[in-house]
Amino acid sequence: MLKVTLKIGLGISLIASSLLAAPEKKDLKIGFIALTDCAPLVIAKEKGFFEEEGLNVHISKEGGGWPGIQQKTISGEYDYAHALAGMPIAATLGINGEANLQALLSLDYNGNAITYSNKLISEMEKYGLNKEERPVSAESLKKYIDEKKTAEGKKYQPLNFGMTHPFSTHNYELRYWMAASGIKPDEDTTIKPFPPPTMPQNLIAGNIDGYSVGEPWNTRVVSGGQGGALVTKYDIWNNAPEKVLQARADFIEKNPETTKAVMKAVLKAQMWLDESWENREEAIKILSKDNYVKAPVDVLRKSMSGTFLYTKDVDSKNPMFNVFANYYAAYPYYSHGMWFMTQMYRWGQIDKPVNMKETIEKVYRPDLFEVVAKEVGYSLPESAWKKDGVDEYNKFLDGKVWDPNKAVDYIYDFEVTNPKVSKEELAKVNNWKVDTKQPSYVCPYGPAGCADPKYVTKK
């Protein structure tokens, strides 16, 4: 009798637990931009991971670029969205929309490149550009700009560059690369936002001289011989954070089980993407469909299958061009979020001193991620804070080290910087300390997105 009672009691308990954990909202709309790093969202849909979590998800391709994503996330049209890492930070600060948006997880590392027109590359070659160098520096571009300014004098016409959004990783990477060689982006060039799929046509039309964007919009130009991708995001900062999954903080609070279910499905997709190159090939075919990225399989394959096309007909080995799960790529590090804030200060996008630690802890959600990760078997780092630029597979092209405990010094120690807030003002509100811990380089999920098979720990 006791066994029967226990069995019945356990059954009731499990049913109650299941009901309590059920998603509050099952019919969801998630926005994305046509880029290869939307893959975790698309795969979560196509491989049935959302359905496994009891969700009915509509994946909506946004035609209005990143501003459209931001507007529709803030308005509530999108429940969750594919987003640039800087977007939820900027919205929470009230400088790109006004709403407390949160970054639930990181969707990937790396994934971008800077592509230049053949005309500009020819000019740079006159000043010593070596296209085979890794990483390519901006020194030849600096020399060309200096010569152009001397020749044109007061009639100097700056070179025009494109990126995807003022608070995009692409903007900060383009500026970082230029500034590392002494170029002043706000004086020596013009940098304007364009929706990612329009970059190739703007370059070909001569509206811009180069651009920073995610794939496949570099390869579309390079494969046609109409430009060259001189440097990748990985070349600028190895294994740097790229996109996040964002949502409104009030929506997350109201729908905690729905949010965890979405995160679980996306995280499963990220692990699946790095499990094997065969899975990547399947993902490439799915992404090529018109309702997703709408690009030829051969173009998508150039960056998602362990290579990258820097110049036409030359595939360079680059297994870490896209990393979705390995090396803690899905984990929303506070220190990664704060790095983006340092760039906002560096380039004058924030005009008042704020406590960077408090802001990032309001936006990034490693606490929620850790709950979800344990349920799906995703490995966790020891801390949400780490240094960057100190490990073999995590370096900056200029050799600098990013230490969140020296965040204010970091902003003002660059030779080229253009802040609107003084160092003294910013230091007054940032006198905190955090405990940083360095993660080991590991690939727990498979060989895709891994530096070397020797790091793969999955049996």
PDB file of C-alpha atoms in Angstrom, residues 2 7 34 84 100 128 168 181 186 214 227-228 239 247 289 318 350 361 363 414 434 459:
ATOM      1  CA  LEU A   2       2.849   2.336   0.866  1.00  0.00           C
ATOM      2  CA  LYS A   7       3.839   6.000  -6.733  1.00  0.00           C
ATOM      3  CA  ALA A  34      19.466  37.466 -43.100  1.00  0.00           C
ATOM      4  CA  LEU A  84      23.733  43.010 -32.157  1.00  0.00           C
ATOM      5  CA  ASN A 100      15.272  47.754 -20.580  1.00  0.00           C
ATOM      6  CA  GLY A 128      52.691  48.247 -49.001  1.00  0.00           C
ATOM      7  CA  SER A 168      27.075  47.177 -33.991  1.00  0.00           C
ATOM      8  CA  SER A 181      47.164  52.030 -37.287  1.00  0.00           C
ATOM      9  CA  ASP A 186      35.566  60.351 -37.361  1.00  0.00           C
ATOM     10  CA  GLY A 214      28.612  39.462 -41.356  1.00  0.00           C
ATOM     11  CA  GLY A 227      36.327  43.186 -53.935  1.00  0.00           C
ATOM     12  CA  GLY A 228      38.515  41.587 -51.297  1.00  0.00           C
ATOM     13  CA  ASN A 239      36.802  34.543 -30.531  1.00  0.00           C
ATOM     14  CA  ALA A 247      14.037  40.456 -25.232  1.00  0.00           C
ATOM     15  CA  LYS A 289      16.257  28.931 -48.500  1.00  0.00           C
ATOM     16  CA  ASN A 318      39.509  29.209 -40.833  1.00  0.00           C
ATOM     17  CA  ILE A 350      27.564  57.927 -24.369  1.00  0.00           C
ATOM     18  CA  GLU A 361      24.378  43.403 -14.731  1.00  0.00           C
ATOM     19  CA  VAL A 363      21.300  43.839 -19.275  1.00  0.00           C
ATOM     20  CA  PHE A 414      44.101  54.177 -26.752  1.00  0.00           C
ATOM     21  CA  VAL A 434      35.232  42.066  -9.959  1.00  0.00           C
ATOM     22  CA  LYS A 459      33.266  11.297 -26.990  1.00  0.00           C
TER      23      LYS A 459
END
